[in-house]
Amino acid sequence: MKNKKERLQLIVNLIKKNCIGSQNELAVMLEKNGCKVTQATLSRDLKAMKITKVATNDGGYMYIIPDNNELQDQLLMSGRSSMTLQQQVGFVSIAFSGHMAVIKTRNGYAAGLAYDIDMSRSEEVLGTIAGADTVFAIMREDLSHDDALKFFSRFVPLDKLQVKNKKNNNNQKIL
């Protein structure tokens, strides 16, 4: 490999096109493509590019590139991933109170979901705040709950959710 820029581009291409679960696996793939790197260099490269690992349905991990869902979408569309959208985001429920949506997730999934919502840069949601298992999404005041559901269906599997169109004591729509 001639330079760092080419090595970084190769890393991105490999991660986009493959389900890679470890630095060792990535290093082997890099070497097969003519780029021999040390574990320390590879670790620095991954950190610099903010490449992270996410859990897969089979108990393993795979690297992802921030603000890039191409690999995940390709795996799902090709049928090579057995993960469903619900398993990926760990979605549990959604409820509304005024112009705020409260999205419950499995523990550890809220930050990723909030990040995806924020990265969409939509006009529907002004911003999010995430805890370990809850995302608070502040919506435009004139956005109806039905339109909000259409928007959130891009990120969570609302179509497979049994909708309970009832309201609780605080007049919140519970789904």
Coordinates of N, CA and C in Angstrom, one line a residue:
M1 N 0.9 -1.2 0.0 CA 0.0 0.0 0.0 C 0.9 1.2 0.0
K2 N 0.6 2.1 -0.9 CA 1.4 3.3 -1.0 C 1.3 4.3 0.1
N3 N 0.1 4.6 0.6 CA 0.0 5.6 1.6 C -1.2 5.3 2.5
K4 N -1.3 6.2 3.6 CA -2.3 6.0 4.6 C -3.7 6.2 4.0
K5 N -3.8 7.2 3.1 CA -5.1 7.5 2.5 C -5.7 6.3 1.8
E6 N -4.8 5.6 1.0 CA -5.2 4.4 0.3 C -5.6 3.3 1.2
R7 N -4.8 3.1 2.3 CA -5.1 2.1 3.3 C -6.5 2.4 4.0
L8 N -6.8 3.6 4.3 CA -8.0 4.0 5.0 C -9.2 3.7 4.0
Q9 N -9.0 4.0 2.7 CA -10.1 3.8 1.8 C -10.3 2.3 1.6
L10 N -9.2 1.5 1.6 CA -9.4 0.0 1.5 C -10.1 -0.5 2.7
I11 N -9.9 0.0 3.9 CA -10.6 -0.4 5.1 C -12.1 -0.1 5.0
V12 N -12.4 1.1 4.5 CA -13.8 1.5 4.4 C -14.5 0.5 3.4
N13 N -13.8 0.3 2.2 CA -14.4 -0.6 1.2 C -14.6 -2.0 1.7
L14 N -13.6 -2.5 2.5 CA -13.8 -3.9 3.0 C -14.9 -4.0 4.0
I15 N -15.0 -3.0 4.9 CA -16.1 -3.0 5.9 C -17.5 -2.8 5.2
K16 N -17.6 -2.0 4.2 CA -18.8 -1.8 3.5 C -19.3 -3.1 2.8
K17 N -18.3 -3.9 2.3 CA -18.7 -5.1 1.5 C -18.7 -6.4 2.2
N18 N -18.2 -6.4 3.5 CA -18.1 -7.6 4.2 C -18.6 -7.5 5.7
C19 N -19.0 -8.6 6.3 CA -19.4 -8.6 7.7 C -18.1 -9.0 8.5
I20 N -17.4 -8.0 9.0 CA -16.1 -8.2 9.6 C -16.3 -8.1 11.1
G21 N -15.9 -9.1 11.9 CA -16.1 -9.1 13.3 C -14.9 -8.8 14.2
S22 N -13.7 -8.8 13.7 CA -12.5 -8.6 14.5 C -11.4 -7.8 13.8
Q23 N -10.5 -7.2 14.5 CA -9.4 -6.6 13.9 C -8.5 -7.6 13.2
N24 N -8.4 -8.8 13.7 CA -7.6 -9.8 13.1 C -8.2 -10.2 11.8
E25 N -9.5 -10.4 11.7 CA -10.1 -10.7 10.5 C -9.9 -9.6 9.4
L26 N -10.0 -8.4 9.9 CA -9.8 -7.2 9.0 C -8.3 -7.2 8.5
A27 N -7.4 -7.4 9.4 CA -6.0 -7.4 9.0 C -5.7 -8.5 8.0
V28 N -6.3 -9.7 8.1 CA -6.1 -10.7 7.1 C -6.6 -10.3 5.7
M29 N -7.8 -9.6 5.8 CA -8.4 -9.2 4.5 C -7.5 -8.1 3.9
L30 N -7.0 -7.2 4.7 CA -6.1 -6.1 4.2 C -4.9 -6.7 3.6
E31 N -4.3 -7.7 4.2 CA -3.1 -8.3 3.7 C -3.4 -9.0 2.4
K32 N -4.5 -9.6 2.2 CA -4.9 -10.3 0.9 C -5.0 -9.3 -0.2
N33 N -5.3 -8.0 0.2 CA -5.4 -6.9 -0.7 C -4.1 -6.1 -0.8
G34 N -3.0 -6.6 -0.4 CA -1.7 -6.0 -0.5 C -1.4 -5.0 0.5
C35 N -2.0 -5.0 1.7 CA -1.7 -4.0 2.7 C -1.5 -4.7 4.0
K36 N -0.2 -4.8 4.4 CA 0.1 -5.5 5.7 C 0.2 -4.4 6.7
V37 N -0.6 -4.5 7.8 CA -0.6 -3.5 8.9 C -0.4 -4.2 10.2
T38 N 0.1 -3.5 11.2 CA 0.2 -4.0 12.5 C -1.2 -3.8 13.2
Q39 N -1.4 -4.6 14.3 CA -2.7 -4.4 15.0 C -2.8 -3.0 15.6
A40 N -1.6 -2.4 16.1 CA -1.7 -1.1 16.6 C -2.1 0.0 15.6
T41 N -1.5 -0.2 14.4 CA -1.9 0.8 13.3 C -3.3 0.6 12.9
L42 N -3.8 -0.6 12.8 CA -5.2 -0.9 12.5 C -6.1 -0.3 13.5
S43 N -5.8 -0.5 14.8 CA -6.6 0.0 15.9 C -6.6 1.6 15.8
R44 N -5.5 2.2 15.5 CA -5.5 3.7 15.4 C -6.4 4.1 14.2
D45 N -6.3 3.4 13.1 CA -7.1 3.7 11.9 C -8.6 3.6 12.2
L46 N -9.0 2.6 12.8 CA -10.4 2.4 13.2 C -10.9 3.5 14.1
K47 N -10.1 3.8 15.1 CA -10.4 4.9 16.0 C -10.5 6.2 15.3
A48 N -9.6 6.5 14.4 CA -9.6 7.8 13.7 C -10.8 8.0 12.8
M49 N -11.2 6.9 12.2 CA -12.4 6.9 11.3 C -13.7 6.7 12.1
K50 N -13.6 6.5 13.4 CA -14.8 6.3 14.3 C -15.6 5.1 13.9
I51 N -14.9 4.1 13.4 CA -15.5 2.8 13.0 C -15.7 2.0 14.3
T52 N -16.9 1.5 14.5 CA -17.3 0.8 15.7 C -17.9 -0.6 15.4
K53 N -18.0 -1.3 16.5 CA -18.6 -2.7 16.3 C -20.1 -2.6 16.9
V54 N -20.9 -3.4 16.3 CA -22.3 -3.5 16.8 C -22.6 -5.0 16.9
A55 N -23.4 -5.4 17.8 CA -23.8 -6.8 18.0 C -24.7 -7.3 16.9
T56 N -24.4 -8.5 16.5 CA -25.3 -9.2 15.5 C -26.2 -10.1 16.2
N57 N -27.2 -10.6 15.5 CA -28.2 -11.5 16.0 C -27.6 -12.9 16.5
D58 N -26.5 -13.3 15.9 CA -25.9 -14.6 16.2 C -24.9 -14.5 17.4
G59 N -24.9 -13.4 18.1 CA -24.1 -13.2 19.3 C -22.7 -12.7 18.9
G60 N -22.4 -12.5 17.7 CA -21.1 -11.9 17.3 C -21.1 -10.4 17.1
Y61 N -20.2 -9.9 16.4 CA -20.1 -8.4 16.2 C -19.7 -8.2 14.8
M62 N -20.0 -7.0 14.3 CA -19.5 -6.5 13.0 C -19.2 -5.1 13.0
Y63 N -18.2 -4.7 12.3 CA -17.8 -3.3 12.2 C -18.8 -2.5 11.3
I64 N -19.1 -1.3 11.7 CA -19.9 -0.4 10.9 C -19.2 1.0 10.8
I65 N -19.5 1.7 9.8 CA -19.0 3.0 9.5 C -20.1 4.0 9.9
P66 N -19.8 5.0 10.8 CA -20.8 5.9 11.3 C -21.5 6.6 10.1
D67 N -22.8 6.9 10.2 CA -23.6 7.5 9.2 C -23.6 6.8 7.9
N68 N -23.5 5.5 7.9 CA -23.5 4.7 6.7 C -24.2 3.4 7.0
N69 N -25.3 3.2 6.4 CA -26.1 1.9 6.6 C -26.1 1.0 5.4
E70 N -25.2 1.3 4.5 CA -25.1 0.6 3.2 C -24.9 -0.9 3.5
L71 N -23.9 -1.3 4.3 CA -23.6 -2.7 4.5 C -24.8 -3.4 5.2
Q72 N -25.3 -2.8 6.2 CA -26.5 -3.4 6.9 C -27.6 -3.6 5.9
D73 N -27.9 -2.6 5.1 CA -29.0 -2.7 4.2 C -28.8 -3.8 3.1
Q74 N -27.5 -3.9 2.6 CA -27.1 -4.9 1.7 C -27.3 -6.3 2.3
L75 N -26.9 -6.5 3.5 CA -27.0 -7.8 4.1 C -28.4 -8.2 4.3
L76 N -29.3 -7.2 4.7 CA -30.7 -7.5 4.9 C -31.4 -7.8 3.6
M77 N -31.1 -7.0 2.6 CA -31.7 -7.2 1.3 C -31.3 -8.5 0.6
S78 N -30.0 -8.9 0.8 CA -29.5 -10.2 0.2 C -29.9 -11.4 1.0
G79 N -30.5 -11.2 2.2 CA -30.9 -12.3 3.0 C -29.7 -13.0 3.8
R80 N -28.6 -12.4 3.7 CA -27.4 -12.9 4.4 C -27.4 -12.6 5.9
S81 N -28.3 -11.8 6.3 CA -28.5 -11.4 7.8 C -29.8 -12.0 8.3
S82 N -29.8 -12.6 9.4 CA -31.0 -13.1 9.9 C -31.6 -12.2 10.9
M83 N -31.0 -11.0 11.1 CA -31.5 -10.0 12.0 C -32.7 -9.3 11.4
T84 N -33.7 -9.1 12.2 CA -34.9 -8.3 11.8 C -34.6 -6.9 12.3
L85 N -35.4 -5.9 11.7 CA -35.2 -4.6 12.1 C -35.4 -4.4 13.6
Q86 N -36.4 -5.1 14.2 CA -36.7 -5.0 15.6 C -35.5 -5.5 16.4
Q87 N -34.8 -6.5 16.0 CA -33.7 -7.0 16.7 C -32.5 -6.1 16.6
Q88 N -32.4 -5.4 15.5 CA -31.3 -4.5 15.3 C -31.4 -3.3 16.2
V89 N -32.6 -2.7 16.3 CA -32.7 -1.5 17.1 C -33.1 -1.8 18.5
G90 N -33.5 -3.0 18.8 CA -34.0 -3.4 20.1 C -35.3 -2.6 20.5
F91 N -36.1 -2.3 19.5 CA -37.3 -1.5 19.8 C -38.3 -2.3 20.7
V92 N -38.9 -1.6 21.6 CA -39.9 -2.1 22.5 C -41.2 -1.4 22.3
S93 N -41.3 -0.1 22.5 CA -42.6 0.6 22.4 C -42.3 2.1 22.1
I94 N -43.5 2.7 21.7 CA -43.4 4.2 21.5 C -44.7 4.8 22.1
A95 N -44.6 5.9 22.7 CA -45.7 6.6 23.3 C -45.5 8.1 23.1
F96 N -46.6 8.9 23.0 CA -46.6 10.3 22.7 C -47.1 11.1 23.9
S97 N -46.5 12.2 24.1 CA -47.1 13.2 25.1 C -46.8 14.6 24.5
G98 N -47.9 15.2 24.0 CA -47.8 16.4 23.3 C -46.9 16.3 22.0
H99 N -45.8 17.1 21.9 CA -44.9 17.0 20.8 C -43.7 16.2 21.1
M100 N -43.8 15.3 22.1 CA -42.6 14.5 22.5 C -43.0 13.0 22.3
A101 N -42.0 12.3 21.7 CA -42.2 10.8 21.6 C -41.2 10.2 22.5
V102 N -41.7 9.2 23.2 CA -40.9 8.4 24.2 C -40.8 7.0 23.6
I103 N -39.5 6.7 23.1 CA -39.3 5.4 22.5 C -38.5 4.5 23.5
K104 N -39.1 3.4 23.8 CA -38.4 2.4 24.7 C -37.7 1.4 23.8
T105 N -36.5 1.0 24.3 CA -35.7 0.0 23.6 C -35.1 -1.0 24.6
R106 N -34.5 -2.0 24.1 CA -33.8 -2.9 25.0 C -32.6 -2.1 25.5
N107 N -32.1 -2.5 26.7 CA -30.9 -1.8 27.3 C -29.7 -1.8 26.3
G108 N -29.2 -0.5 26.2 CA -28.1 -0.3 25.3 C -28.4 0.1 23.9
Y109 N -29.6 0.1 23.5 CA -29.9 0.3 22.1 C -30.4 1.8 21.8
A110 N -30.7 2.5 22.9 CA -31.3 3.8 22.7 C -30.3 4.8 22.0
A111 N -29.1 4.8 22.4 CA -28.1 5.8 21.8 C -28.0 5.6 20.3
G112 N -27.9 4.4 19.8 CA -27.8 4.1 18.4 C -29.0 4.6 17.6
L113 N -30.2 4.3 18.2 CA -31.4 4.7 17.6 C -31.5 6.2 17.5
A114 N -31.2 6.9 18.6 CA -31.2 8.4 18.6 C -30.2 8.9 17.6
Y115 N -29.1 8.3 17.5 CA -28.1 8.8 16.5 C -28.7 8.7 15.1
D116 N -29.3 7.5 14.8 CA -29.9 7.4 13.5 C -31.0 8.4 13.2
I117 N -31.8 8.7 14.2 CA -32.9 9.7 14.0 C -32.2 11.1 13.8
D118 N -31.2 11.4 14.6 CA -30.6 12.7 14.4 C -29.9 12.8 13.1
M119 N -29.2 11.7 12.7 CA -28.5 11.8 11.4 C -29.4 11.9 10.2
S120 N -30.7 11.6 10.3 CA -31.6 11.8 9.2 C -31.8 13.2 8.9
R121 N -31.5 14.1 9.8 CA -31.6 15.5 9.6 C -33.0 15.9 9.1
S122 N -34.0 15.3 9.7 CA -35.4 15.6 9.2 C -35.9 16.8 9.8
E123 N -37.0 17.3 9.2 CA -37.7 18.5 9.7 C -38.7 18.0 10.8
E124 N -39.0 16.7 10.8 CA -40.1 16.3 11.7 C -39.6 16.3 13.2
V125 N -38.3 15.9 13.4 CA -37.8 15.8 14.7 C -36.7 16.9 14.9
L126 N -36.9 17.7 16.0 CA -35.9 18.8 16.3 C -34.7 18.2 16.9
G127 N -34.8 17.2 17.7 CA -33.6 16.6 18.3 C -34.0 15.4 19.2
T128 N -33.0 14.7 19.7 CA -33.3 13.6 20.6 C -32.4 13.6 21.8
I129 N -32.8 12.9 22.9 CA -32.0 12.7 24.0 C -32.1 11.2 24.3
A130 N -31.0 10.5 24.5 CA -31.0 9.1 24.7 C -30.4 8.7 26.1
G131 N -31.1 7.8 26.7 CA -30.5 7.1 27.9 C -30.1 5.7 27.5
A132 N -30.1 4.8 28.4 CA -29.7 3.4 28.1 C -30.8 2.7 27.3
D133 N -32.0 2.9 27.7 CA -33.1 2.2 27.1 C -34.3 3.1 26.7
T134 N -34.1 4.4 26.6 CA -35.2 5.3 26.3 C -34.6 6.4 25.4
V135 N -35.4 6.8 24.4 CA -35.1 7.9 23.5 C -36.3 8.9 23.7
F136 N -35.9 10.2 24.0 CA -36.9 11.2 24.0 C -36.7 12.0 22.7
A137 N -37.7 12.1 21.8 CA -37.6 12.8 20.6 C -38.6 13.9 20.6
I138 N -38.0 15.1 20.4 CA -38.9 16.3 20.4 C -39.3 16.6 18.9
M139 N -40.6 16.6 18.7 CA -41.1 16.7 17.3 C -41.6 18.2 17.1
R140 N -41.7 18.6 15.9 CA -42.3 19.9 15.5 C -43.7 19.9 16.2
E141 N -44.0 21.1 16.7 CA -45.3 21.2 17.3 C -46.5 20.9 16.4
D142 N -46.4 21.2 15.1 CA -47.5 20.9 14.2 C -47.6 19.5 13.6
L143 N -46.7 18.7 14.1 CA -46.6 17.3 13.5 C -47.6 16.4 14.3
S144 N -48.5 15.8 13.5 CA -49.5 14.9 14.1 C -48.8 13.6 14.6
H145 N -49.4 12.9 15.5 CA -48.9 11.6 16.0 C -48.9 10.6 14.8
D146 N -49.9 10.7 14.0 CA -49.9 9.7 12.8 C -48.7 10.0 11.9
D147 N -48.4 11.3 11.6 CA -47.3 11.6 10.8 C -46.0 11.3 11.5
A148 N -45.9 11.4 12.8 CA -44.7 11.0 13.6 C -44.5 9.5 13.4
L149 N -45.6 8.8 13.5 CA -45.5 7.3 13.4 C -44.9 6.9 12.0
K150 N -45.4 7.6 11.0 CA -44.8 7.4 9.6 C -43.3 7.7 9.6
F151 N -42.9 8.8 10.2 CA -41.5 9.1 10.3 C -40.7 8.1 11.0
F152 N -41.2 7.7 12.3 CA -40.4 6.8 13.1 C -40.4 5.4 12.5
S153 N -41.3 5.0 11.6 CA -41.3 3.7 11.0 C -40.1 3.5 10.1
R154 N -39.4 4.6 9.8 CA -38.1 4.5 9.0 C -37.0 3.9 9.9
F155 N -37.2 3.9 11.2 CA -36.2 3.5 12.2 C -36.5 2.3 13.1
V156 N -37.8 2.2 13.3 CA -38.3 1.1 14.2 C -39.4 0.3 13.5
P157 N -39.6 -0.9 13.8 CA -40.6 -1.8 13.1 C -42.0 -1.5 13.5
L158 N -42.6 -0.4 13.3 CA -43.9 -0.1 13.7 C -45.0 -0.9 13.0
D159 N -44.7 -1.3 11.7 CA -45.7 -2.0 11.0 C -45.9 -3.4 11.5
K160 N -45.0 -4.0 12.3 CA -45.1 -5.3 12.9 C -45.6 -5.2 14.3
L161 N -45.8 -4.0 14.8 CA -46.2 -3.8 16.2 C -47.7 -3.8 16.3
Q162 N -48.2 -4.5 17.3 CA -49.6 -4.5 17.5 C -50.0 -3.1 18.1
V163 N -50.7 -2.3 17.4 CA -51.0 -0.9 17.9 C -52.1 -1.0 18.8
K164 N -51.9 -0.4 20.0 CA -53.0 -0.2 21.0 C -53.4 1.2 20.9
N165 N -54.5 1.5 20.2 CA -55.0 2.9 20.1 C -55.8 3.3 21.3
K166 N -55.2 3.1 22.5 CA -55.9 3.5 23.7 C -55.1 4.6 24.4
K167 N -55.7 5.3 25.2 CA -54.9 6.4 25.9 C -54.9 6.0 27.4
N168 N -53.8 6.3 28.0 CA -53.6 6.1 29.4 C -54.2 7.2 30.3
N169 N -54.0 7.2 31.5 CA -54.5 8.3 32.4 C -54.0 9.7 32.1
N170 N -52.8 9.8 31.5 CA -52.2 11.1 31.2 C -52.5 11.5 29.7
N171 N -53.5 10.8 29.1 CA -53.9 11.1 27.8 C -52.8 10.9 26.7
Q172 N -51.9 10.0 27.0 CA -50.9 9.6 26.1 C -51.3 8.4 25.2
K173 N -51.0 8.5 24.0 CA -51.2 7.4 23.1 C -50.2 6.4 23.3
I174 N -50.6 5.1 23.6 CA -49.7 4.1 23.9 C -49.7 3.1 22.7
L175 N -48.5 2.7 22.2 CA -48.4 1.8 21.1 C -47.6 0.6 21.6

